[in-house]
Coordinates of C-alpha atoms and ligand atoms in Angstrom, one line a residue:
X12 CA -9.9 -0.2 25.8
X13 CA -8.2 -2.3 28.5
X14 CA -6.0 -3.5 26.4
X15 CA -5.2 0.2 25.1
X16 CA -4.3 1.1 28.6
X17 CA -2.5 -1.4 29.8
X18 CA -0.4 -1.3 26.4
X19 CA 0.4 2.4 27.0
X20 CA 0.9 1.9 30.6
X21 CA 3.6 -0.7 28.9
X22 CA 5.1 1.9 27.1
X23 CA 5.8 4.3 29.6
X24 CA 7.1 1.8 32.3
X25 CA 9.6 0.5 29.5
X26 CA 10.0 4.1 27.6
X27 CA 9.8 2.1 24.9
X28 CA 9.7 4.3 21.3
X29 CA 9.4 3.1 17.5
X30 CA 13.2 3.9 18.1
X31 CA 13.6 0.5 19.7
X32 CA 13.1 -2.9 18.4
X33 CA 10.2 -4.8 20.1
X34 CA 10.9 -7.8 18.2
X35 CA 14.5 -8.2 19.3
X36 CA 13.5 -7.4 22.5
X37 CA 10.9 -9.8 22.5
X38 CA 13.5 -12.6 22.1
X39 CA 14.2 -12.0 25.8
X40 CA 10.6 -10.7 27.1
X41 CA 7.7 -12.2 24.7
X42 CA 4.9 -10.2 26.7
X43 CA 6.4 -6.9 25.9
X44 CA 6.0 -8.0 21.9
X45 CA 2.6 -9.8 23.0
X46 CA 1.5 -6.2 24.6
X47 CA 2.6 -4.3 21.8
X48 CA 1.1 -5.6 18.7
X49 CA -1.5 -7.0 20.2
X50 CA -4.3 -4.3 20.7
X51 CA -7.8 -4.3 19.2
X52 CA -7.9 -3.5 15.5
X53 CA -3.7 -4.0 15.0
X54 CA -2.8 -5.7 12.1
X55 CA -1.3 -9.1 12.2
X56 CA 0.3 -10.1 8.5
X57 CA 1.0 -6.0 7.6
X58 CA 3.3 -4.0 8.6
X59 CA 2.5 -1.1 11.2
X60 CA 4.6 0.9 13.3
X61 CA 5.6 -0.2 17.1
X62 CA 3.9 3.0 18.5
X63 CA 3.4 6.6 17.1
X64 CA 1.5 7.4 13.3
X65 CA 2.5 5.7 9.7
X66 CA 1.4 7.1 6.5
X67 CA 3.1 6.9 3.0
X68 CA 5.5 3.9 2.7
X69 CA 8.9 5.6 2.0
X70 CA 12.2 4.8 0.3
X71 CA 11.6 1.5 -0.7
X72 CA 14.7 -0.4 -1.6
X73 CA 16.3 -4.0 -1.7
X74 CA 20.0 -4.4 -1.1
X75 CA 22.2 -6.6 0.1
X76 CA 19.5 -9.6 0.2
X77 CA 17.5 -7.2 2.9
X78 CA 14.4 -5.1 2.1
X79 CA 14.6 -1.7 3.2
X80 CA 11.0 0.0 4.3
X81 CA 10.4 3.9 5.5
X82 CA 7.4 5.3 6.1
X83 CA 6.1 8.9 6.7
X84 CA 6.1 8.7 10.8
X85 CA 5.3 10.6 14.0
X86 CA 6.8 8.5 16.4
X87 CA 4.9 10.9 19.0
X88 CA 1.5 10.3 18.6
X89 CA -0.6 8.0 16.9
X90 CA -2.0 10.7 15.1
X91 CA -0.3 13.0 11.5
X92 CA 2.6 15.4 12.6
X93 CA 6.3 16.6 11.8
X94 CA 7.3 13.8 9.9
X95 CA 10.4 11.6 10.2
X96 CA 10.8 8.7 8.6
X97 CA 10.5 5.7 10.1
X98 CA 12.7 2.3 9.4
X99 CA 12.0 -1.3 9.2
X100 CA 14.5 -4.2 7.4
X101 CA 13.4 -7.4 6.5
X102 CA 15.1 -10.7 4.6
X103 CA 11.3 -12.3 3.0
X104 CA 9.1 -8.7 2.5
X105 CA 6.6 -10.2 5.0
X106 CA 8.7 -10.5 8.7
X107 CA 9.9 -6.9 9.8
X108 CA 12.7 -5.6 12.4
X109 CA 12.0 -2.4 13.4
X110 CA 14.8 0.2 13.0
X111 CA 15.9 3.9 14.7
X112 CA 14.4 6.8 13.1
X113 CA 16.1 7.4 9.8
X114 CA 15.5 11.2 9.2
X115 CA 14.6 13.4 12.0
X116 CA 12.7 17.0 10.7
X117 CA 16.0 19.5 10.9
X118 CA 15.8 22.9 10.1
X119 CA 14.8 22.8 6.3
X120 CA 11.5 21.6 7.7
X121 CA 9.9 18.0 8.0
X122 CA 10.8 14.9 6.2
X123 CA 7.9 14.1 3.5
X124 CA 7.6 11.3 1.2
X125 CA 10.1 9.9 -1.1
X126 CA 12.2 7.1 -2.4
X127 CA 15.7 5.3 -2.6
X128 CA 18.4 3.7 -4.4
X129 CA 21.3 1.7 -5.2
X130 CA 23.6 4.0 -6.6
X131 CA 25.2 0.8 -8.1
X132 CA 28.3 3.0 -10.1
X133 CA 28.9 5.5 -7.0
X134 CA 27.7 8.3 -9.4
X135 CA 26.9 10.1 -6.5
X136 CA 30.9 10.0 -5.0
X137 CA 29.0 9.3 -1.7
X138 CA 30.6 5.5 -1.2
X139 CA 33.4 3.6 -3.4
X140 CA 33.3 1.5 -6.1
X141 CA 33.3 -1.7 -4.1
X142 CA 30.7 0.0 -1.6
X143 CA 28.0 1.3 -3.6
X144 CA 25.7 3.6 -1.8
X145 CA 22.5 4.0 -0.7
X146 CA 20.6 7.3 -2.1
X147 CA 17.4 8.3 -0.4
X148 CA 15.3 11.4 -2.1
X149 CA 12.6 13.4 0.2
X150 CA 11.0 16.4 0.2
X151 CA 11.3 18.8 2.8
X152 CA 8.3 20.5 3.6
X153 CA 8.8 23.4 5.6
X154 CA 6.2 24.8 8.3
X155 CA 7.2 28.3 8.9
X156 CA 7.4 29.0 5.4
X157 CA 3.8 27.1 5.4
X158 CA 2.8 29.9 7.8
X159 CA 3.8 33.1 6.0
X160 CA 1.6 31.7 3.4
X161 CA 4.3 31.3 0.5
X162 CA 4.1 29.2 -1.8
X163 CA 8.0 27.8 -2.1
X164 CA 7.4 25.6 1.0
X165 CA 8.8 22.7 -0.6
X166 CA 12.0 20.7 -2.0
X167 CA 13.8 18.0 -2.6
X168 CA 16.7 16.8 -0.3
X169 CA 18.9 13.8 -0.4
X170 CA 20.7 11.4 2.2
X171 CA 23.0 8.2 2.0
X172 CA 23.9 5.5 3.8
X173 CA 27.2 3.3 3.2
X174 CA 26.5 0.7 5.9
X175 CA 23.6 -1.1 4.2
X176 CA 20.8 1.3 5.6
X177 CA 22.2 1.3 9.3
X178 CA 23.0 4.9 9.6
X179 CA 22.3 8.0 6.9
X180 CA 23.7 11.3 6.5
X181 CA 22.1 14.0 4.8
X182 CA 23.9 15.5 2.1
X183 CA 25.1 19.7 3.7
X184 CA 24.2 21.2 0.2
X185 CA 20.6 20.2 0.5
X186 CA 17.7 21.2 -1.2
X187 CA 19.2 19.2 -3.9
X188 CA 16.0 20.7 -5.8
X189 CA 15.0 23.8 -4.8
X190 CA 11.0 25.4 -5.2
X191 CA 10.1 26.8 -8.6
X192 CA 7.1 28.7 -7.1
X193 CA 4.5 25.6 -7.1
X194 CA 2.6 24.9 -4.3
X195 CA 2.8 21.2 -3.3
X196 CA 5.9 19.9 -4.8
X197 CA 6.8 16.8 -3.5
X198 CA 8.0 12.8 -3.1
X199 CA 10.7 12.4 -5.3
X200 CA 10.8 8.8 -7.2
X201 CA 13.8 8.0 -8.2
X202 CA 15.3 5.5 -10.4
X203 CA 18.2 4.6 -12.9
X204 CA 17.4 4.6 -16.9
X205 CA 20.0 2.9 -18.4
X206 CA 19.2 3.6 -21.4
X207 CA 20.3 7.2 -21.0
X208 CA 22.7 6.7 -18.4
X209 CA 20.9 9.2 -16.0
X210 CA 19.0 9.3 -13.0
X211 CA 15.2 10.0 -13.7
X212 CA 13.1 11.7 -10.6
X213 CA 9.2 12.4 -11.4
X214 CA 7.8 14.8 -8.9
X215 CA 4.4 15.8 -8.1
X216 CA 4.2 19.0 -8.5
X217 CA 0.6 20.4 -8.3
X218 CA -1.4 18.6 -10.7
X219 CA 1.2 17.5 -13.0
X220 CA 3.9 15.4 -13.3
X221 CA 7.5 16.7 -13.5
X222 CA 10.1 15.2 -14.4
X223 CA 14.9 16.0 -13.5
X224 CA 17.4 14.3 -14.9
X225 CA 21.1 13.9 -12.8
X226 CA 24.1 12.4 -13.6
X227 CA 24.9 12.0 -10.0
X228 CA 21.7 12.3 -7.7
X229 CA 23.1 15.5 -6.5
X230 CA 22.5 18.3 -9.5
X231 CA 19.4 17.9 -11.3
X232 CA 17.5 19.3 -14.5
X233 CA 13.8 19.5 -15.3
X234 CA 13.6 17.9 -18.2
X235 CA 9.7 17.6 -18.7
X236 CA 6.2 17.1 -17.9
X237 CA 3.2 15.2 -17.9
X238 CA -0.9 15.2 -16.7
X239 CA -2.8 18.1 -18.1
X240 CA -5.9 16.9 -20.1
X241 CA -5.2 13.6 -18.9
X242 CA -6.6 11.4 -16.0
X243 CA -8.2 12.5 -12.9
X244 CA -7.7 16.4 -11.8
X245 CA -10.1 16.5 -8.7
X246 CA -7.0 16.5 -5.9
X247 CA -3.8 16.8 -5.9
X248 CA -1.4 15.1 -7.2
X249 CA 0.9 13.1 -5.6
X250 CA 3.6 10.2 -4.5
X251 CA 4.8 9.0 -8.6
X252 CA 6.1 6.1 -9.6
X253 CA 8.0 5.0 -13.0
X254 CA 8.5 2.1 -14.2
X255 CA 8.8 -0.6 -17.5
X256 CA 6.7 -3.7 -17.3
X257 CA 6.4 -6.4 -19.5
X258 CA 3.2 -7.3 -21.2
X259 CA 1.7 -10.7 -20.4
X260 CA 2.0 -13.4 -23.0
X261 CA 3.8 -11.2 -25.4
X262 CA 7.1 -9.7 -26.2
X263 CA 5.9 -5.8 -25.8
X264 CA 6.8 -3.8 -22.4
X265 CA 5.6 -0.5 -21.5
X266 CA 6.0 2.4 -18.8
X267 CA 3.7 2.9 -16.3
X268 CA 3.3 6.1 -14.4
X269 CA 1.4 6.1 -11.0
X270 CA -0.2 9.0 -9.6
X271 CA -1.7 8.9 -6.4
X272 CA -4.3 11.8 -6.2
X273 CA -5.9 12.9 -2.8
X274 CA -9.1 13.7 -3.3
X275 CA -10.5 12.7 -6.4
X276 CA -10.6 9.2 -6.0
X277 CA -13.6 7.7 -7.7
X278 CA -15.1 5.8 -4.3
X279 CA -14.1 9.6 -2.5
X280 CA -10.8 10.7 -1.0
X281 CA -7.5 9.1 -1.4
X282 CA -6.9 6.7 -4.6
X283 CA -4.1 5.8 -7.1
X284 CA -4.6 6.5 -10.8
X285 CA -1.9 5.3 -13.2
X286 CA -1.1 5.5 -16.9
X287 CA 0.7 3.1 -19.4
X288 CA 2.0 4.5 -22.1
X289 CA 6.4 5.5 -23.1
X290 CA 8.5 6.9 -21.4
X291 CA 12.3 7.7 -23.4
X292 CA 14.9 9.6 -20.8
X293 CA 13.1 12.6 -21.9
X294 CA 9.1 12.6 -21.8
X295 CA 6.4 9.8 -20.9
X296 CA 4.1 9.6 -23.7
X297 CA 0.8 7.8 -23.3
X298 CA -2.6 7.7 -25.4
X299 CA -4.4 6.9 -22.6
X300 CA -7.1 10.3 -21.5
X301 CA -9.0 8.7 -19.0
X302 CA -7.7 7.7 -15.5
X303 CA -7.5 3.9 -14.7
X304 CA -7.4 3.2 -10.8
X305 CA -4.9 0.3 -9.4
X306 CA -7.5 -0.4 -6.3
X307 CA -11.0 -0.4 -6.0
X308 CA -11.2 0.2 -2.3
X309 CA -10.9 3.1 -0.4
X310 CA -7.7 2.0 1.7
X311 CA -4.7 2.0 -0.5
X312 CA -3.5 5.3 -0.8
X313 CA 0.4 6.4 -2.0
X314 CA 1.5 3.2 -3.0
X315 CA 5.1 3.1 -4.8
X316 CA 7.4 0.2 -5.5
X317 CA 10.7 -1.1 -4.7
X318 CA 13.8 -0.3 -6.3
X319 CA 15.8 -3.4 -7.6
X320 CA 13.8 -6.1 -6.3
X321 CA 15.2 -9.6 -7.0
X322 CA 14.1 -10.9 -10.2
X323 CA 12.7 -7.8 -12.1
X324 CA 10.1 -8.3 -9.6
X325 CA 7.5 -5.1 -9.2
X326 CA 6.4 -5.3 -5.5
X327 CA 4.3 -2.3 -4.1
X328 CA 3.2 -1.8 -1.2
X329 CA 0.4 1.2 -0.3
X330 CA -0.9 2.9 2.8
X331 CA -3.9 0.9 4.1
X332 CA -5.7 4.1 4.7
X333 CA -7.7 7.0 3.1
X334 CA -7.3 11.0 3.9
X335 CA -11.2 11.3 4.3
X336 CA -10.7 10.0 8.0
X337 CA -6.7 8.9 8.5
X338 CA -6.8 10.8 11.7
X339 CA -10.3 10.0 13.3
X340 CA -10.4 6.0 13.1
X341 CA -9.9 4.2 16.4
X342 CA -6.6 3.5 16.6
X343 CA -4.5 4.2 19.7
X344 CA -0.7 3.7 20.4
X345 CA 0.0 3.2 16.3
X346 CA -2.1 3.9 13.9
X347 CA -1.9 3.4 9.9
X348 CA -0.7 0.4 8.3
X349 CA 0.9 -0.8 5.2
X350 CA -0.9 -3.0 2.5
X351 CA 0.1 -6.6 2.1
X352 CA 3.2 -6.6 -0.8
X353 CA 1.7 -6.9 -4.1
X354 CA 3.5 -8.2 -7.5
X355 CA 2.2 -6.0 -10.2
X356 CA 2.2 -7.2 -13.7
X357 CA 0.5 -5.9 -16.6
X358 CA -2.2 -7.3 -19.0
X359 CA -3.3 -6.1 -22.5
X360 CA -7.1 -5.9 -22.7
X361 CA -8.6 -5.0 -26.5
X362 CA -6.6 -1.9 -26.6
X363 CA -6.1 -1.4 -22.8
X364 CA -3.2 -2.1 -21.0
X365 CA -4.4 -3.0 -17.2
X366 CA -2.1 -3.4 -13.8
X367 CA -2.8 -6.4 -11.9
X368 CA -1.7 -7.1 -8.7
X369 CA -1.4 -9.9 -6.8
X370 CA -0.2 -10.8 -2.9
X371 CA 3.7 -11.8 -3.0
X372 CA 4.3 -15.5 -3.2
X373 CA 6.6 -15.0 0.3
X374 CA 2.7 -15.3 1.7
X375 CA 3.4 -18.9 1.9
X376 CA 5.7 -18.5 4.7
X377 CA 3.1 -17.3 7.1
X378 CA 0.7 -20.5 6.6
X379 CA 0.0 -22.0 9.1
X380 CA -3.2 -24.7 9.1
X381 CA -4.9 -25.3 5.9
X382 CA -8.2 -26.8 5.0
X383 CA -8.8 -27.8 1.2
X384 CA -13.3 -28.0 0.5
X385 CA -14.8 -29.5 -2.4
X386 CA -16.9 -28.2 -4.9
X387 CA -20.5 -27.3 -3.3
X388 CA -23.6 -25.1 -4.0
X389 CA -24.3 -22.2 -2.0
X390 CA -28.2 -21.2 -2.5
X391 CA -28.9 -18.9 0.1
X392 CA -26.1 -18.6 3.0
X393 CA -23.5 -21.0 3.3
X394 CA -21.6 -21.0 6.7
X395 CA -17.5 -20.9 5.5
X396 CA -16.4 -20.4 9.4
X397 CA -17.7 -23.6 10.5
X398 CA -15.6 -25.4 8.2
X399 CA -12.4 -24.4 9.5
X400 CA -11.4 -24.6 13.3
X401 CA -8.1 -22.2 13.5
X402 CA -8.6 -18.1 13.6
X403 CA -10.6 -16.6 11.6
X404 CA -8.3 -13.7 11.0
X405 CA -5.7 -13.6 9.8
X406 CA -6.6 -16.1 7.3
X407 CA -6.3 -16.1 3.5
X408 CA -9.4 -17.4 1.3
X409 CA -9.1 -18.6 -2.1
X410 CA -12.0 -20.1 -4.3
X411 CA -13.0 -19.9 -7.7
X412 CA -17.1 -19.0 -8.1
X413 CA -18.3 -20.4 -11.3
X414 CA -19.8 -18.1 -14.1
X415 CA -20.6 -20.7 -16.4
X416 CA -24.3 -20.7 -16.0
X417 CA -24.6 -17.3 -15.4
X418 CA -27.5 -16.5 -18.0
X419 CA -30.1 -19.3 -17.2
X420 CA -32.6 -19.4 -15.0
X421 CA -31.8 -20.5 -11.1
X422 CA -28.5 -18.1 -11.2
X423 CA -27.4 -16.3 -8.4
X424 CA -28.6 -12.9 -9.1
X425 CA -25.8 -11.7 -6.5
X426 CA -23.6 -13.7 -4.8
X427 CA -20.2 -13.2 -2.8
X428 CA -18.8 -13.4 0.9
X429 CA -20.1 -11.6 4.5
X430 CA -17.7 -11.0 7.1
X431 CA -19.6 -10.5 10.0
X432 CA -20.1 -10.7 14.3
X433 CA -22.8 -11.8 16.5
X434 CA -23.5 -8.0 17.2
X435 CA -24.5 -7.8 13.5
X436 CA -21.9 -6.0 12.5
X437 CA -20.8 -6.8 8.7
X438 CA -18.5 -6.4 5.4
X439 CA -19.7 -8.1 2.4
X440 CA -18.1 -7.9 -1.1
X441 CA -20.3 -9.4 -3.9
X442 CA -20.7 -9.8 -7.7
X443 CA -23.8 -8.6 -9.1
X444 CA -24.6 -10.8 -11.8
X445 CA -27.3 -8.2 -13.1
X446 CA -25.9 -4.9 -13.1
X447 CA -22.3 -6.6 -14.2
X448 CA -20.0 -5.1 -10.8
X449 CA -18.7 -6.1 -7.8
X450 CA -20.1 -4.0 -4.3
X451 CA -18.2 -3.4 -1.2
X452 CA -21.0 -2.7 1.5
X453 CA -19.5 -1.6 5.1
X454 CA -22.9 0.6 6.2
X455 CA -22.2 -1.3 9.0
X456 CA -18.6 -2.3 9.9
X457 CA -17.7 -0.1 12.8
X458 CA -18.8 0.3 16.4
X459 CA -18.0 3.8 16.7
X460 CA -19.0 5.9 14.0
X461 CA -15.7 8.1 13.4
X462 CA -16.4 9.7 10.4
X463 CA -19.5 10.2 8.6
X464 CA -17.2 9.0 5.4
X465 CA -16.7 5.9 6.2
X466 CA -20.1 4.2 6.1
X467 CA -20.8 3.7 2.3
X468 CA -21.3 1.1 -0.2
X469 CA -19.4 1.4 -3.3
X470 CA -19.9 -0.2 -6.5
X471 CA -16.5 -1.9 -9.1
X472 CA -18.3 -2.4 -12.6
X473 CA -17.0 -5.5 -14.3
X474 CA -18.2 -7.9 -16.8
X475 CA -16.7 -11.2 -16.2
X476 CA -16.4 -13.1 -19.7
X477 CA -14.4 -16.0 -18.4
X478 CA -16.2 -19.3 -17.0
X479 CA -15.2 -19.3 -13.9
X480 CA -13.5 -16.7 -11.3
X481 CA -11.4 -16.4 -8.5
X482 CA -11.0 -15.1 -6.0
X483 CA -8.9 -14.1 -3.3
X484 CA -9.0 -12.7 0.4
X485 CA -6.8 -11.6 2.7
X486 CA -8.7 -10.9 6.2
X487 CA -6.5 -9.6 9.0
X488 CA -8.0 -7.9 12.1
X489 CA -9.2 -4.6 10.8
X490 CA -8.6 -4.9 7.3
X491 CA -9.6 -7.1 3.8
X492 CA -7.8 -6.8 0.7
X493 CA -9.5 -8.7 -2.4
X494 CA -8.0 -10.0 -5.4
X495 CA -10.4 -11.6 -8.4
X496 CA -10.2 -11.5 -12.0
X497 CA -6.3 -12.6 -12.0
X498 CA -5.8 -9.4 -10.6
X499 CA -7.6 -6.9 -12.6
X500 CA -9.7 -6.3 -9.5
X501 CA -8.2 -5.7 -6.4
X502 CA -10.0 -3.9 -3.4
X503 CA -8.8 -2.5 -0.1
X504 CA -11.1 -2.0 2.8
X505 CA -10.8 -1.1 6.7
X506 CA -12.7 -2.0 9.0
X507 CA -13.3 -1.3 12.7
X508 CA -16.4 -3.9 14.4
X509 CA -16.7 -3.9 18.0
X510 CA -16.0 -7.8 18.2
X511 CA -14.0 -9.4 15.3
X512 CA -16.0 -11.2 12.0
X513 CA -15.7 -14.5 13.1
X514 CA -18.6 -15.6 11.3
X515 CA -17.5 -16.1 7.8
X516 CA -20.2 -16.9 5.4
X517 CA -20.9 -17.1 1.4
X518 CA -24.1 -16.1 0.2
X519 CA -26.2 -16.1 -3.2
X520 CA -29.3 -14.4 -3.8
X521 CA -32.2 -15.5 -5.4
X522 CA -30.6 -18.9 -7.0
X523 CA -27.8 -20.5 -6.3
X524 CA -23.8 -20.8 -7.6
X525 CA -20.9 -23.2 -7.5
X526 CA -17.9 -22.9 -5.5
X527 CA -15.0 -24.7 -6.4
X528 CA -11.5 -25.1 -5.4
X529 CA -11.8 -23.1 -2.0
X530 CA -8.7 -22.8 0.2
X531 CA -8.2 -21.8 3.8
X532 CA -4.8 -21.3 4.7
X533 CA -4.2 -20.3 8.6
X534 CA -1.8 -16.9 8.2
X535 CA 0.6 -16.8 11.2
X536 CA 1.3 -13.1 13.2
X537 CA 4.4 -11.5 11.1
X538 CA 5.3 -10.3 14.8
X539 CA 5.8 -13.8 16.6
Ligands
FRU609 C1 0.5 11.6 0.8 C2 1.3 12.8 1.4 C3 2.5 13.1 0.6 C4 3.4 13.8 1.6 C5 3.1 13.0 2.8 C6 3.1 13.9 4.1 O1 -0.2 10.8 1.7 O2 0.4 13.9 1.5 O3 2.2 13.9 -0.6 O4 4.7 13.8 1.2 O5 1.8 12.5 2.7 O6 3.0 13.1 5.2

């Protein structure tokens, strides 16, 4: 709380806004950046705002070797309001520099979620030939249409940008796509099929997926749509992606269409569902009914991709958050964070195509001490923190559990890891080697209770068939995202102790387990 104070007291003396760049600034002052991204619960490897509220990652976009981040923001408050999007550039996807507002709300209402592009041929006449622009797509959600209770408060606007992301302009024929008489209509995804030669935008638009067709980003055609009778229907849906992946170890690719849905999500609230299937300029096509879910936590909500990362790379990133209680957790000055960058890749199971995700490689360049253990048992509890003498957050863990023996007596019936305090406060993500699924239990992982949704524990079922797994952890100060399974499992969780989990400790119940290849690696502040 101190620390809450004295940043805010920080704030006002310097009038410092999420207009201004603390890390530039910090090259002359390093308190100031010290003060700033330093309070209780703020993230240290993700990104989060300077000051003010971050939801939806926005307009993700990599040009000129630099990586172009918005986000849904209220530089105000650290709480949800009119929403601008907020700006942040950065060379390796893990460093940031904060960046003025991008879009301001203007009289066709506040700036929602969308997305951004090259436009690499100047379709769009908005640059030249030699200096292609850059396209962003939002939706305009208007309030005082919100209050007269009609339903055509939304549509789709565009802006671009011929100084590499510096400075926008939005378009003065805006809505480029105006309300059809649906409800929630919203966050544009953009992208160039080259197959057709034509922009493709999919659009949440109620429960369904919609999809426009442009020659020039500017006049635009529905064309089709997608989602009833398949996947998940509980919520709304919302924030689309589309996009071609190859399959693993083969020469197939297919399309995968994300839809985030809010509620509905199988561990309640927020959670993305996403379909593979074929998508040909006209219609995505997919004999997958049921939904399939990207994260297995309850924290990574509205994730999209970039467009035209290096290498045919597919990096997402997500909102490390969840609607059920977005607004209540305890969070002052900033509050919402993005997810570490993930690669996604897909994998054909039997007749399933999964996504996997795993952290970007660029991790790497925030390692800072690392400590290599040899194989060991753990029966019982096995103390990890004791074995490493740097921070224990943020820290990555990697180690590989072995499943060989998994059917014989003296097995682990449950095994896994406990982050926890001396207050006895705790997050613990385990296997059951009975019931065949991973369990996330944070009963216990906050000092204030905030929201009666956030206590729970939640169960992942999965039948490893491999002889050993992996797995992989990513602890930062309020926050644990979990990778196993090559990335067929990944789970995002929050959480809020009143000191941090410095005790780190592995545990197996009733028998015991091998550990093998475990690896610490020190992860240094993306702020310093
Ligand atoms: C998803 C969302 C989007 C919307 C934005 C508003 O979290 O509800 O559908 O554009 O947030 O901030």
């Amino acid at each position: 709380m101190k620390q809450t104070l004295l940043t805010g007291l920080f704030l006002m003396m310097f009038g410092l806004t999420s207009c201004m760049n603390p890390k530039a600034e910090a090259k002359n002052d390093t308190t100031k950046n010290v003060l700033l991204y330093n309070e209780k619960y703020r993230p240290q490897v993700h990104f989060t705002p300077p000051a003010g509220w971050m939801n939806d990652p926005n307009g993700m976009v990599y040009f000129n070797d630099e990586y172009h981040l918005f986000y849904q923001h209220y530089p105000e408050k650290s709480v949800w309001g009119p929403m601008h999007w907020g700006h942040a550039i950065s060379k390796d996807l893990v460093h940031w520099e904060n960046q003025p507002i991008a879009f301001y709300p203007d009289s066709l209402g506040y700036i929602f979620s969308g997305s951004a592009v090259v436009d690499w041929n100047n379709t769009s006449g908005f640059g030249t030939a030699d200096n292609p622009p850059l396209v962003a797509f939002f939706t305009y959600h208007n309030p005082e249409i919100a209050k007269q209770n009609k339903v055509e408060v939304e549509s789709q606007g565009i802006a671009y940008s011929t100084d590499s992301g510096r400075t926008w302009t939005k378009y003065d024929h805006n809505p480029v796509v105006t309300n059809p008489g649906i409800r929630d209509f919203r966050d544009p995804k953009v992208f160039w099929h080259a197959a057709s030669q034509k922009w493709i935008m999919s659009l949440a638009s109620g429960q369904e997926m919609h999809y426009y067709s442009s020659p020039d980003c500017k006049s635009w055609d529905y064309i089709s749509c997608f989602g009833e009778g398949y996947g998940n229907h509980d919520g709304v849906w919302e924030c689309p992606d589309l996009f071609e992946l190859p399959v693993a170890n083969s020469a197939e690719s297919k399309w995968v269409q994300i839809v985030n849905i809010n509620p509905g999500g199988p561990y309640g609230g927020s959670a993305t569902q996403y379909f593979v299937g074929d998508f040909d300029g006209e219609k995505f096509t997919t004999n997958q009914k049921e939904a399939l879910w990207m994260d297995h936590g309850r924290d990574n909500y509205a994730g999209v991709t970039w467009a035209d990362a290096p290498d045919n790379k597919r990096i997402l990133i997500g909102w490390m958050n969840n609607w059920q209680y977005a607004g209540e957790k305890p969070c002052h000055i900033w509050s919402g964070a993005a997810t570490f960058p993930r690669e996604l890749g897909l994998v054909k199971d039997g007749d399933l195509y999964l996504l996997t995700s795993k952290p970007i490689e660029q991790i790497e360049n925030l390692y800072g001490q690392q400590v290599v253990l040899d194989t060991f048992k753990i029966k019982q509890n096995e103390l990890l923190s004791d074995k490493f003498s740097f921070a224990k957050s943020p820290v990555e863990i990697k180690l590989k559990f072995d499943q060989s023996n998994n059917t014989q007596l003296g097995f682990a019936s449950k095994y896994g890891i406990r982050l926890k305090n001396e207050k006895g406060e705790y997050l613990l993500i385990g296997y059951d080697n009975v019931n065949k699924l991973f369990y996330i239990d944070r009963t216990n992982a906050t000092e204030v209770v905030f929201s009666d949704k956030f206590a729970s524990v939640h169960s992942i079922p999965y039948i490893i068939n491999t002889p050993d797994i992996e797995w992989t952890l990513l602890i930062d100060n309020s926050s644990v995202e979990f990778f196993a399974a090559d990335g067929r499992i990944v789970a995002t969780t929050l959480f809020y102790p009143s000191e941090s989990f410095d005790i780190i400790e592995l545990f197996a119940n009733n028998g015991a387990i091998s550990v093998e290849n475990v690896q610490i690696s020190e992860l240094k502040s993306i702020w310093n």
